[in-house]
CSV table of C-alpha atoms in Angstrom, one decimal:
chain,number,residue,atom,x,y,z
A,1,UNK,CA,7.3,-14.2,16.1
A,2,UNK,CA,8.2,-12.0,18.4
A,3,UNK,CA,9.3,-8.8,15.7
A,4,UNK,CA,8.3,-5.4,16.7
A,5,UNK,CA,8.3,-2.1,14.0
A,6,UNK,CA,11.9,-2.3,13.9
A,7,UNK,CA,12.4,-5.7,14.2
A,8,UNK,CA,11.5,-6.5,10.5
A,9,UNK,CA,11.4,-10.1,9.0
A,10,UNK,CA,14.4,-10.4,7.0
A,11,UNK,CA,13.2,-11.5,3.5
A,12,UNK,CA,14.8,-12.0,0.1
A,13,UNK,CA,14.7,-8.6,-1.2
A,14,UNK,CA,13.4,-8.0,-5.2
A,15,UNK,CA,14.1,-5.3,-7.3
A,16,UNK,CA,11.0,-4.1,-9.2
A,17,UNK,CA,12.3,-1.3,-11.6
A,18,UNK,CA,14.3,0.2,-9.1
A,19,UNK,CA,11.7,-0.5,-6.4
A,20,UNK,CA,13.2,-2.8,-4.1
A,21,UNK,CA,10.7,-5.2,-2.2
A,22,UNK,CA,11.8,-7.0,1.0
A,23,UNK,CA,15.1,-6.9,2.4
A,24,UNK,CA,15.0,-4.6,4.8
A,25,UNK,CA,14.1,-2.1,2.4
A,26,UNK,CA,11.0,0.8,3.4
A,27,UNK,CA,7.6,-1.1,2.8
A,28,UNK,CA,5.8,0.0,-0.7
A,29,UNK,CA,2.9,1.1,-0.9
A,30,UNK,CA,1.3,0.4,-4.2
A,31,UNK,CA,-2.3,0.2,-6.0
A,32,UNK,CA,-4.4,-0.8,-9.0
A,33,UNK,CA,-6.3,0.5,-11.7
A,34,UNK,CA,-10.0,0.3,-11.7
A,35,UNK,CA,-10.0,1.5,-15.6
A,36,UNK,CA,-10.7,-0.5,-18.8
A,37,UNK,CA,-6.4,-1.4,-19.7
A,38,UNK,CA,-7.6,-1.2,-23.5
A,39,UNK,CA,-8.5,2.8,-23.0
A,40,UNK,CA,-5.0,4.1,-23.2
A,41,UNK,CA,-5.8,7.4,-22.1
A,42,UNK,CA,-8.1,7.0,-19.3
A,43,UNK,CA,-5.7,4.0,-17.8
A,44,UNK,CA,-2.6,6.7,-17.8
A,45,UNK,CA,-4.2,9.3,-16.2
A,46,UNK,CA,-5.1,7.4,-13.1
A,47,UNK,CA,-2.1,5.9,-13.1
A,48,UNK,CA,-0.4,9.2,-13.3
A,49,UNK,CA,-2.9,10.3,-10.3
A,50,UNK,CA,-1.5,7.4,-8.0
A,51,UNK,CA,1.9,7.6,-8.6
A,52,UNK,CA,1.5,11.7,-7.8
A,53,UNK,CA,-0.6,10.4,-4.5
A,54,UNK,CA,2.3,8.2,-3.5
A,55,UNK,CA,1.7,4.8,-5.1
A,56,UNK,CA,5.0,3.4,-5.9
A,57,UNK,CA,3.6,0.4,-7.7
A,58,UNK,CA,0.7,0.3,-10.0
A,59,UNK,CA,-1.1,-2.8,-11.3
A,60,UNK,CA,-3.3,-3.5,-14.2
A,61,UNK,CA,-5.8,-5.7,-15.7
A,62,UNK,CA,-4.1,-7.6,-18.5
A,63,UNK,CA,-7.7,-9.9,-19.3
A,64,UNK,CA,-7.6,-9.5,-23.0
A,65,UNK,CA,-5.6,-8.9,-26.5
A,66,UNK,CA,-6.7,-5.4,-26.6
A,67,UNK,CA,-5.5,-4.9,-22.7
A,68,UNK,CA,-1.9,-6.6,-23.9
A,69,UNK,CA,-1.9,-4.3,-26.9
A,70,UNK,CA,-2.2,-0.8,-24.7
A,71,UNK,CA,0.4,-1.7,-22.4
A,72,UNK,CA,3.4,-0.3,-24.2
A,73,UNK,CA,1.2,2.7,-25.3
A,74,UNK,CA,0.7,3.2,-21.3
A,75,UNK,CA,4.2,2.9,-20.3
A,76,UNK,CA,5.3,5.5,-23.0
A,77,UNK,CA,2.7,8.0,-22.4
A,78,UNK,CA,3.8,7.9,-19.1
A,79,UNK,CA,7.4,8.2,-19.8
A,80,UNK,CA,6.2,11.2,-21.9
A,81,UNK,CA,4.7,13.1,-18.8
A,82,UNK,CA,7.6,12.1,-16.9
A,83,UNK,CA,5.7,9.1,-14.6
A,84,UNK,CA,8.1,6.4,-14.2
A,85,UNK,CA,6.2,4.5,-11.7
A,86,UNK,CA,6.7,0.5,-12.3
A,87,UNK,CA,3.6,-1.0,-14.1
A,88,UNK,CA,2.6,-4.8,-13.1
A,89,UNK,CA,0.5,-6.6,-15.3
A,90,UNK,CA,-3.0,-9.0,-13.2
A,91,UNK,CA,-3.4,-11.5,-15.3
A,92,UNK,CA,-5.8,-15.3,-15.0
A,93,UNK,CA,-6.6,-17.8,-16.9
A,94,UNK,CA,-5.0,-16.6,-20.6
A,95,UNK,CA,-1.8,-15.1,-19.2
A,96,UNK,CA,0.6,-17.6,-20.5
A,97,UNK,CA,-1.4,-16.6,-24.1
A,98,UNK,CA,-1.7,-13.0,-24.1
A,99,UNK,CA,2.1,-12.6,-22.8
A,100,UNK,CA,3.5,-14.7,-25.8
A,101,UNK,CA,1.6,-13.2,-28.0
A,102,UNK,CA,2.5,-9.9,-26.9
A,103,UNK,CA,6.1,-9.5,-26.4
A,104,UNK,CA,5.8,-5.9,-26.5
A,105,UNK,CA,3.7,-6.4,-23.3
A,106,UNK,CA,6.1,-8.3,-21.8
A,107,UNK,CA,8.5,-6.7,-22.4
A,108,UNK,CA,6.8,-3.4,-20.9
A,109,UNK,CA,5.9,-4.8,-17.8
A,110,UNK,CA,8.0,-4.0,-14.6
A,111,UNK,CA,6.2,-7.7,-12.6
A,112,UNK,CA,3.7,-9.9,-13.4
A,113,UNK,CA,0.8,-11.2,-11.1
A,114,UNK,CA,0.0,-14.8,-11.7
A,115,UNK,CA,-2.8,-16.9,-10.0
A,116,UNK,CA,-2.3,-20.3,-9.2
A,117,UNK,CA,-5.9,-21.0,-8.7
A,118,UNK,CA,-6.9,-20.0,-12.0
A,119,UNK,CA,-3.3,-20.0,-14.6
A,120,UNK,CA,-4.6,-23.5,-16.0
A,121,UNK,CA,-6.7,-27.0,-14.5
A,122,UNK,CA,-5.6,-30.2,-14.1
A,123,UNK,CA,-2.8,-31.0,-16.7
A,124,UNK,CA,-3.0,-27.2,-18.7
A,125,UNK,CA,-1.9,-26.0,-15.1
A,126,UNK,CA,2.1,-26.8,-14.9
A,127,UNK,CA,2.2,-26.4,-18.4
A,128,UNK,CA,0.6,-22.7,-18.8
A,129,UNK,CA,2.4,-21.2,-15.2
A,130,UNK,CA,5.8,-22.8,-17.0
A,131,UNK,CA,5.2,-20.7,-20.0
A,132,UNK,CA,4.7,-17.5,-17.7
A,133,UNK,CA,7.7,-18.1,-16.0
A,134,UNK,CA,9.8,-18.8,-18.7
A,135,UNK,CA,8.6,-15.4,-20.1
A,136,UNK,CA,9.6,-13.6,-16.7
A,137,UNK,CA,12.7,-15.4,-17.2
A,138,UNK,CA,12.9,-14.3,-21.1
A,139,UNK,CA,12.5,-10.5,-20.0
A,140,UNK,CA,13.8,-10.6,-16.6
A,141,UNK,CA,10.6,-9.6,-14.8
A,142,UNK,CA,9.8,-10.6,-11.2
A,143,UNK,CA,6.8,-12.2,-10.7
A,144,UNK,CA,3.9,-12.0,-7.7
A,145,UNK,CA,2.3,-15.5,-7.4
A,146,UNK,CA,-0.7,-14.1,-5.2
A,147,UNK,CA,-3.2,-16.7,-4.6
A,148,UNK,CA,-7.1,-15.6,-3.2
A,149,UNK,CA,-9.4,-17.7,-1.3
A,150,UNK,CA,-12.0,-16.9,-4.3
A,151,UNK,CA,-10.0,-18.5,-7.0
A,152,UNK,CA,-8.6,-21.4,-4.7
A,153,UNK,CA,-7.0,-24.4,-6.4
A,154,UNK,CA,-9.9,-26.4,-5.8
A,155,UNK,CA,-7.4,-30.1,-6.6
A,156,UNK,CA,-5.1,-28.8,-3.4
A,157,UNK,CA,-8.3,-27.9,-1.4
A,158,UNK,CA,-10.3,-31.0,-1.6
A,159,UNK,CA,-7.0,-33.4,-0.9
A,160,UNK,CA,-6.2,-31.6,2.1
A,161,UNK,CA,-9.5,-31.9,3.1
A,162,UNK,CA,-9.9,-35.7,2.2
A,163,UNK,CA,-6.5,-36.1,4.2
A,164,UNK,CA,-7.6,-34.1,7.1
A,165,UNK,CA,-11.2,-36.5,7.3
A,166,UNK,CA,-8.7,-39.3,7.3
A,167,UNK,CA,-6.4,-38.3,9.8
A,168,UNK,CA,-5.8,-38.9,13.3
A,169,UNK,CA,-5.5,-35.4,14.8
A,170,UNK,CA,-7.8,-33.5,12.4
A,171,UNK,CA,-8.4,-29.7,12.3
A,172,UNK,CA,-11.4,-27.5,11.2
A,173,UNK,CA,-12.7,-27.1,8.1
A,174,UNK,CA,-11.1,-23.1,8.8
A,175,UNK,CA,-7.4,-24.6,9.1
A,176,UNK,CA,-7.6,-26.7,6.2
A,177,UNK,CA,-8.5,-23.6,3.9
A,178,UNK,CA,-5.1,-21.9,5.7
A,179,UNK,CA,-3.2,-24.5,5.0
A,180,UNK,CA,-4.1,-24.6,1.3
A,181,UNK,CA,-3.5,-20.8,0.8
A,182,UNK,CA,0.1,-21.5,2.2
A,183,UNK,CA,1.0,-24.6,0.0
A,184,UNK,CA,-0.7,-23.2,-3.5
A,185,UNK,CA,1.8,-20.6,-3.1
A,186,UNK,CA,4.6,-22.2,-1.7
A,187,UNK,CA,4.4,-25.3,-4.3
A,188,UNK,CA,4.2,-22.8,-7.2
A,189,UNK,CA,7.4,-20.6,-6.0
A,190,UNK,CA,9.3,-23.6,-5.9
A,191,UNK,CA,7.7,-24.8,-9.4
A,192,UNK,CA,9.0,-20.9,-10.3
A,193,UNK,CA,12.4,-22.0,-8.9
A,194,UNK,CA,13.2,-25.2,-10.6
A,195,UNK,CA,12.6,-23.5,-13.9
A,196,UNK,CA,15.1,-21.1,-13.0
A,197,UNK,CA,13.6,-17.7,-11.3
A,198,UNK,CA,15.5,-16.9,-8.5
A,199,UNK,CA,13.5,-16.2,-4.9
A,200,UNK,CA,14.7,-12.4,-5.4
A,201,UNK,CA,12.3,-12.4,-8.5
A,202,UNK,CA,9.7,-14.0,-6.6
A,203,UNK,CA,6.5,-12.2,-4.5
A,204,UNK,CA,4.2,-13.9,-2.2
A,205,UNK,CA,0.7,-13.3,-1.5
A,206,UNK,CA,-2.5,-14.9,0.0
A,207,UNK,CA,-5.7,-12.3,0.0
A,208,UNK,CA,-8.8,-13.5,2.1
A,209,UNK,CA,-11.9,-11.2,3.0
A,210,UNK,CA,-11.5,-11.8,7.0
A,211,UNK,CA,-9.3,-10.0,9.1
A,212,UNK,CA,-8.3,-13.0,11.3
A,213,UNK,CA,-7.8,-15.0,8.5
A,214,UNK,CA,-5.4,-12.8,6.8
A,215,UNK,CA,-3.3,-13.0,9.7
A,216,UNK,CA,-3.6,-16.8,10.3
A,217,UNK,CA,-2.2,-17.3,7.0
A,218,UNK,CA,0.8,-14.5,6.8
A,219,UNK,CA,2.0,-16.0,10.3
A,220,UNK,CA,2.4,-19.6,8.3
A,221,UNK,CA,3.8,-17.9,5.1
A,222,UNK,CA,6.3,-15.6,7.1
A,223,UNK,CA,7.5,-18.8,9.0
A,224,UNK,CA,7.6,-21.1,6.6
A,225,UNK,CA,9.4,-19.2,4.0
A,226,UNK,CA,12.0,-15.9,3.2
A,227,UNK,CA,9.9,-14.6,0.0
A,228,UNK,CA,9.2,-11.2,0.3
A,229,UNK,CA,5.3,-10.8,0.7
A,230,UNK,CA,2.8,-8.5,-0.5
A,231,UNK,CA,0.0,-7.7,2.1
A,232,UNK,CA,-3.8,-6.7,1.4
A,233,UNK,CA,-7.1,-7.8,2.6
A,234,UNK,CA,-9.0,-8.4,-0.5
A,235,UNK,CA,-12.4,-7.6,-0.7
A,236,UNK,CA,-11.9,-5.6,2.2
A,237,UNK,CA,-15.1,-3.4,1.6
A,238,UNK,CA,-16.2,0.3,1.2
A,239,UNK,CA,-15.6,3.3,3.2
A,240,UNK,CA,-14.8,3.2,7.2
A,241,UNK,CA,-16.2,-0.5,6.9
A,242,UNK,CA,-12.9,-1.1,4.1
A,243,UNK,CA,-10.6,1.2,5.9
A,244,UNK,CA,-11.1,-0.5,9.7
A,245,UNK,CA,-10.6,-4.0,8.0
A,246,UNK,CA,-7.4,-3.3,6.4
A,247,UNK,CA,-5.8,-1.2,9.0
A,248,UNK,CA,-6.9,-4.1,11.7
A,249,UNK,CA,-5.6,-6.5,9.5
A,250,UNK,CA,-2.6,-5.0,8.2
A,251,UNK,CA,-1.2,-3.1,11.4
A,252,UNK,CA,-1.3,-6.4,13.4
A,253,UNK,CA,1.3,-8.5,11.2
A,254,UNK,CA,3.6,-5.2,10.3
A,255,UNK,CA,3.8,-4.5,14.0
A,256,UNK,CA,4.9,-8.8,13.9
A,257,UNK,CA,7.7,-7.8,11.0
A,258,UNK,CA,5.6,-9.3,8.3
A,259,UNK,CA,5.0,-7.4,5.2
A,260,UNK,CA,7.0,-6.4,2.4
A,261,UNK,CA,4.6,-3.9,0.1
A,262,UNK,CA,1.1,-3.2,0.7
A,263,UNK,CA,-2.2,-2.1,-1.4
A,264,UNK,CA,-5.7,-1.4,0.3
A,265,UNK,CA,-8.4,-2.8,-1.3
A,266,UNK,CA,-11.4,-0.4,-0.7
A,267,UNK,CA,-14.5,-0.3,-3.1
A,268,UNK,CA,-14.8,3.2,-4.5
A,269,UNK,CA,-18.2,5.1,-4.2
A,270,UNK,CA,-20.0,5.5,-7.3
A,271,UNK,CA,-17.4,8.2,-9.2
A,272,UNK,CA,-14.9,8.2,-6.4
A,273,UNK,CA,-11.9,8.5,-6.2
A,274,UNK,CA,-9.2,5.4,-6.2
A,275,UNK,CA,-6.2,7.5,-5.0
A,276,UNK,CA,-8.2,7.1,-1.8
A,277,UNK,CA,-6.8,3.7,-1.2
A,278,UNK,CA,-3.2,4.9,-1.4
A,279,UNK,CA,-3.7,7.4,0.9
A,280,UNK,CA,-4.8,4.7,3.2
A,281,UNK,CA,-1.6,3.0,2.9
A,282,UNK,CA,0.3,6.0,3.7
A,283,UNK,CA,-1.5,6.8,6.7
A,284,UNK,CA,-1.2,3.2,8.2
A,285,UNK,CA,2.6,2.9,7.6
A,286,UNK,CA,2.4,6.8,8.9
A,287,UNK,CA,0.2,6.3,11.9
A,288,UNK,CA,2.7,3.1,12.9
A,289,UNK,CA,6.2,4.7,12.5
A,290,UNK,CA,7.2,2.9,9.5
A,291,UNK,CA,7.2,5.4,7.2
A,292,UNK,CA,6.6,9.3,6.8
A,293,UNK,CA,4.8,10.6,3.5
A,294,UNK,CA,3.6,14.1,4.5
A,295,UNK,CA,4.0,16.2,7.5
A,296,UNK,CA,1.8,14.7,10.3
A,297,UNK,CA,-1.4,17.2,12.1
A,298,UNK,CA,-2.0,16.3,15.5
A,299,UNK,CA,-5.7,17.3,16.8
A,300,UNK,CA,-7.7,17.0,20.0
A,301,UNK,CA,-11.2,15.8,19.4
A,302,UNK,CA,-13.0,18.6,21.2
A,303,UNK,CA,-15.3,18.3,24.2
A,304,UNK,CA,-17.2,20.4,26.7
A,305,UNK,CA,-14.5,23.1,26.7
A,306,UNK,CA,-14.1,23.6,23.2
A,307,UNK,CA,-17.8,24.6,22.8
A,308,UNK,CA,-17.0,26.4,19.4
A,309,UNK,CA,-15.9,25.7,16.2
A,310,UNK,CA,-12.5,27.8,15.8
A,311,UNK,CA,-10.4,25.4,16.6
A,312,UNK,CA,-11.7,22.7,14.2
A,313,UNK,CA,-11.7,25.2,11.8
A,314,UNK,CA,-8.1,25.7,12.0
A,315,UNK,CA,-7.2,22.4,12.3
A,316,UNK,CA,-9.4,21.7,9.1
A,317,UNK,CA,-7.5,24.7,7.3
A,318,UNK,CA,-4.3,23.2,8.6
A,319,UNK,CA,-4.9,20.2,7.3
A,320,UNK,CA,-5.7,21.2,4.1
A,321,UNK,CA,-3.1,23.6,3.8
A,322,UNK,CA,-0.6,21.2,4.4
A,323,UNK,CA,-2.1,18.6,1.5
A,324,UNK,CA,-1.8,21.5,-1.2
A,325,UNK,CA,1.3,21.9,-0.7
A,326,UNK,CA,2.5,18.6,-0.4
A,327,UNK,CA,3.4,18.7,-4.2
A,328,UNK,CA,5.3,21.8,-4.1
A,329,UNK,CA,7.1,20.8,-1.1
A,330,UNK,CA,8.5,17.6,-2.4
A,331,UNK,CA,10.3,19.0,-5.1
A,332,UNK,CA,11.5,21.9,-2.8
A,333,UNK,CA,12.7,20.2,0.3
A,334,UNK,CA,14.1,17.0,1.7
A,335,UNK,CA,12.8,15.0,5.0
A,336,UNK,CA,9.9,17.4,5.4
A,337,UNK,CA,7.7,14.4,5.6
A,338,UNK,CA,8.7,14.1,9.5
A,339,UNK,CA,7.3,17.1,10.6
A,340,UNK,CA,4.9,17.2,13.8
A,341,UNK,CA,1.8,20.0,13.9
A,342,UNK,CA,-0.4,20.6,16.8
A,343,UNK,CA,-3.4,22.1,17.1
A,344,UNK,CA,-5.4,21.5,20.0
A,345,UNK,CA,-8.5,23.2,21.3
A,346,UNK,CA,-8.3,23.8,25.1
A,347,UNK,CA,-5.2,25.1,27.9
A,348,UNK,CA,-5.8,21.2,29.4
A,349,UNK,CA,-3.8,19.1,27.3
A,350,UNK,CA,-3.2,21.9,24.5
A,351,UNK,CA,0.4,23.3,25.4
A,352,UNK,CA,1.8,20.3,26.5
A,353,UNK,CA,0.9,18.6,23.2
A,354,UNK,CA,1.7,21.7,21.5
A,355,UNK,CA,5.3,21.3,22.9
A,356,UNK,CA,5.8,17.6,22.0
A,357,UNK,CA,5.2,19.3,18.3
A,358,UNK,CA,7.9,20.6,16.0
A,359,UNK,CA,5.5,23.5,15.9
A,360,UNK,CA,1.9,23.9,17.4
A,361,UNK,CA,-1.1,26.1,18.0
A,362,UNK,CA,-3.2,25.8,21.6
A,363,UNK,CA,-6.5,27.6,22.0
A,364,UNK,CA,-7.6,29.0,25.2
A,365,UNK,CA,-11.4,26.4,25.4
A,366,UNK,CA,-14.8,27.9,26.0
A,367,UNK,CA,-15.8,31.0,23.6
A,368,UNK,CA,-12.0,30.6,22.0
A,369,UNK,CA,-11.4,34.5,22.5
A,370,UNK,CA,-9.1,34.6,19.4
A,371,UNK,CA,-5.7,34.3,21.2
A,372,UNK,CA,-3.1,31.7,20.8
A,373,UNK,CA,0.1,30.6,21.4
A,374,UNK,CA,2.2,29.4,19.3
A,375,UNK,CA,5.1,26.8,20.5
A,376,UNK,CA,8.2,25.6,18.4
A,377,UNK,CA,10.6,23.0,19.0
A,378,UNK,CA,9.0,22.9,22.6
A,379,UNK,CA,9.1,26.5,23.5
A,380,UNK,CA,6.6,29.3,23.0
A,381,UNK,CA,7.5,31.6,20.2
A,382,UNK,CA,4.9,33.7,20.0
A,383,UNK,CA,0.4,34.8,20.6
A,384,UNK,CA,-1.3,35.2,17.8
A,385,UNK,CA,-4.5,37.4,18.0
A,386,UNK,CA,-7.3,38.4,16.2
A,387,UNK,CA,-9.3,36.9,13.3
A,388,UNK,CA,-6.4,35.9,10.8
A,389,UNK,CA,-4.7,33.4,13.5
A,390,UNK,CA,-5.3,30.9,10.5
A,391,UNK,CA,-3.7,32.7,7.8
A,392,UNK,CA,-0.5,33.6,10.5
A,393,UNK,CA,0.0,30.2,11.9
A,394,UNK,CA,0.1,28.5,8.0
A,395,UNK,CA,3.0,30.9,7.0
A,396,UNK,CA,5.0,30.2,10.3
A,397,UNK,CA,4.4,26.6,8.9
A,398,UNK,CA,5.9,27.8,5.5
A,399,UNK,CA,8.7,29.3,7.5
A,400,UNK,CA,9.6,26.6,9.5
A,401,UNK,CA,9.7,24.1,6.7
A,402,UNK,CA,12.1,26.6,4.6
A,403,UNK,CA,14.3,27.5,7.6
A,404,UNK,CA,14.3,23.6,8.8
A,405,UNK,CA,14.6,21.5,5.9
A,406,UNK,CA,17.0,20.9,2.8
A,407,UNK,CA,16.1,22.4,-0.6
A,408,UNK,CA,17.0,19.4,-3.2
């Protein structure tokens, strides 16, 4: 598949409370909770926290009665502080029980997320993903059959094993595995199909730990199929280790076309927090030119010329500045997201880069004498001097963006 950025796989698009997935719609960047479903008030707040950090879609563990029973409770607390962000229920092995036993649940959802490998065995299986899909029917919910490699079907994985042993022209043990991720979720959309959910109500995902796998198997689902797929390397890890994989992963098959929404599954440090993984998302979409979520900062990495800290300083304060205000600026202004900064440490590469910026700040290098000038929209506007270049070059940022961009 040769598909660049703009070159996007054209797959059945799926509207998800007024989220559209696929198509040839912006890909979404959602998440998932790490708190206990039952706590009502723990599960809203980081919700609330995501969806302010950009997560358009938020998922939940749905394991238990008391999980089921806090759902509506969620989705109208949230309603109260004014969070409408779509709310899609995780659910294994009881799903079919706790959502008819729930309708309030069901009813609350905006998706549900159902696991082939683990929605019933043997001849519970059809049965029990029936009843869920009947239910998605009953409410008009979509539904995201997202199989893993950890939860495999383990009937479909040892035929197409047994059949591989057996055949002619046999592949490695790797393959087979692929090949199984691909038809568990194929077999089940069209299961979902025949009972009457259309392929716009229908998600497709396959999460494995390994970045080439992940890839392996998107390039089979993209080809053999026009769902609209979900994208995440699952167990991905913690920190740069988690970061690296995803982005490796993930930047490799959206630069193909392939990829519909996406969620980066990083571990959390002990207390940390989970809005990290959203901003992760943002960044990758961001860094690719698929998206623009905040006003991008461009800095040079400083070497033997920059042998102080000023300008790191400033591009730290920058950087931060620019995050603060992030909130204040969405309500304010429209298309602010696509703003360049500069600010780069030395007269090498400094000015030119400082010109390729909307608006950018070069230092002069060694010792970083406290004068700077300032470019916009490719020409110098101004030198800024003394110890409050900071302070100066932040409120012709503020400027710019109220002279530049649309107030809503």
């Amino acid at each position: 598949m040769e598909n660049g950025p703009l070159m996007r796989r054209r797959s059945m698009p799926v509207n998800i409370d007024g989220i559209c997935v696929g198509g040839l719609a912006p890909i979404v960047v959602q998440s998932m909770t790490n708190t206990d479903t039952a706590d009502v008030a723990g599960t809203v707040d980081q919700i609330e926290a995501l969806a302010k950090a950009g997560s358009e879609i938020v998922r939940v563990t749905v394991d238990r009665a008391e999980a089921a029973i806090a759902v509506p409770h969620i989705r109208d607390a949230l309603a109260k502080r004014g969070c409408d962000v779509p709310i899609v229920g995780d659910f294994h092995y009881i799903g079919h029980k706790l959502l008819s036993d729930h309708p309030a649940c069901a009813e609350a959802l905006a998706k549900y997320r159902i696991n082939p490998g683990n929605v019933g065995f043997r001849e519970k299986r059809d049965r029990q993903f029936s009843a869920m899909v009947e239910i998605a029917l009953e409410y008009n919910k979509p539904i995201r059959i997202g199989v893993n490699w950890g939860s495999l079907d383990q009937e479909l994985l040892t035929r197409l094993m047994n059949e591989n042993a057996v055949s002619a022209t046999p592949v490695d043990a790797q393959q087979v595995m692929w090949e199984a991720l691909v038809q568990s979720a194929l077999i089940s959309a069209t299961r979902a199909e025949e009972i009457g959910l259309g392929a716009d109500r229908i998600i497709l995902s396959a999460k494995v730990s390994q970045v080439q796998d992940l890839i392996a198997v998107y390039r089979m689902l993209a080809a053999r199929s026009s769902y609209a797929l979900h994208l995440g390397l699952t167990e991905a890890g913690m920190g740069s280790r988690g970061i690296v994989a995803s982005t490796a992963a993930l930047s490799v098959l959206l630069q193909e076309g392939i990829g519909d929404t996406i969620r980066i599954s990083l571990t959390p440090e002990p207390g940390g927090d989970r809005v990290r993984e959203v901003l992760v998302a943002q960044e990758i979409l961001q860094t690719m030119g698929l998206r623009s979520f905040m006003p991008s900062v461009v800095a040079c990495p400083g070497c033997g010329r920059t042998t102080s800290t000023v300008f790191q300083e400033l591009a730290q304060q920058i950087t931060v500045h620019v995050q603060t205000n992030l909130p204040k600026w969405r309500d304010k202004y429209h298309g602010f997201e696509t703003l360049k900064l500069a600010v780069m440490g030395c007269i090498v590469n400094g000015p030119g880069e400082s010109k390729h910026a909307d608006i950018g700040i070069s230092l002069p290098g060694t010792g970083e004498e406290p004068v700077a000038p300032v470019f916009v929209d490719g020409k110098k506007f101004k030198t800024l001097r003394g110890p409050k270049i900071a302070e100066e070059f932040t409120a012709l940022v503020d400027s710019y963006i109220a002279e530049n961009y649309k107030m809503k």
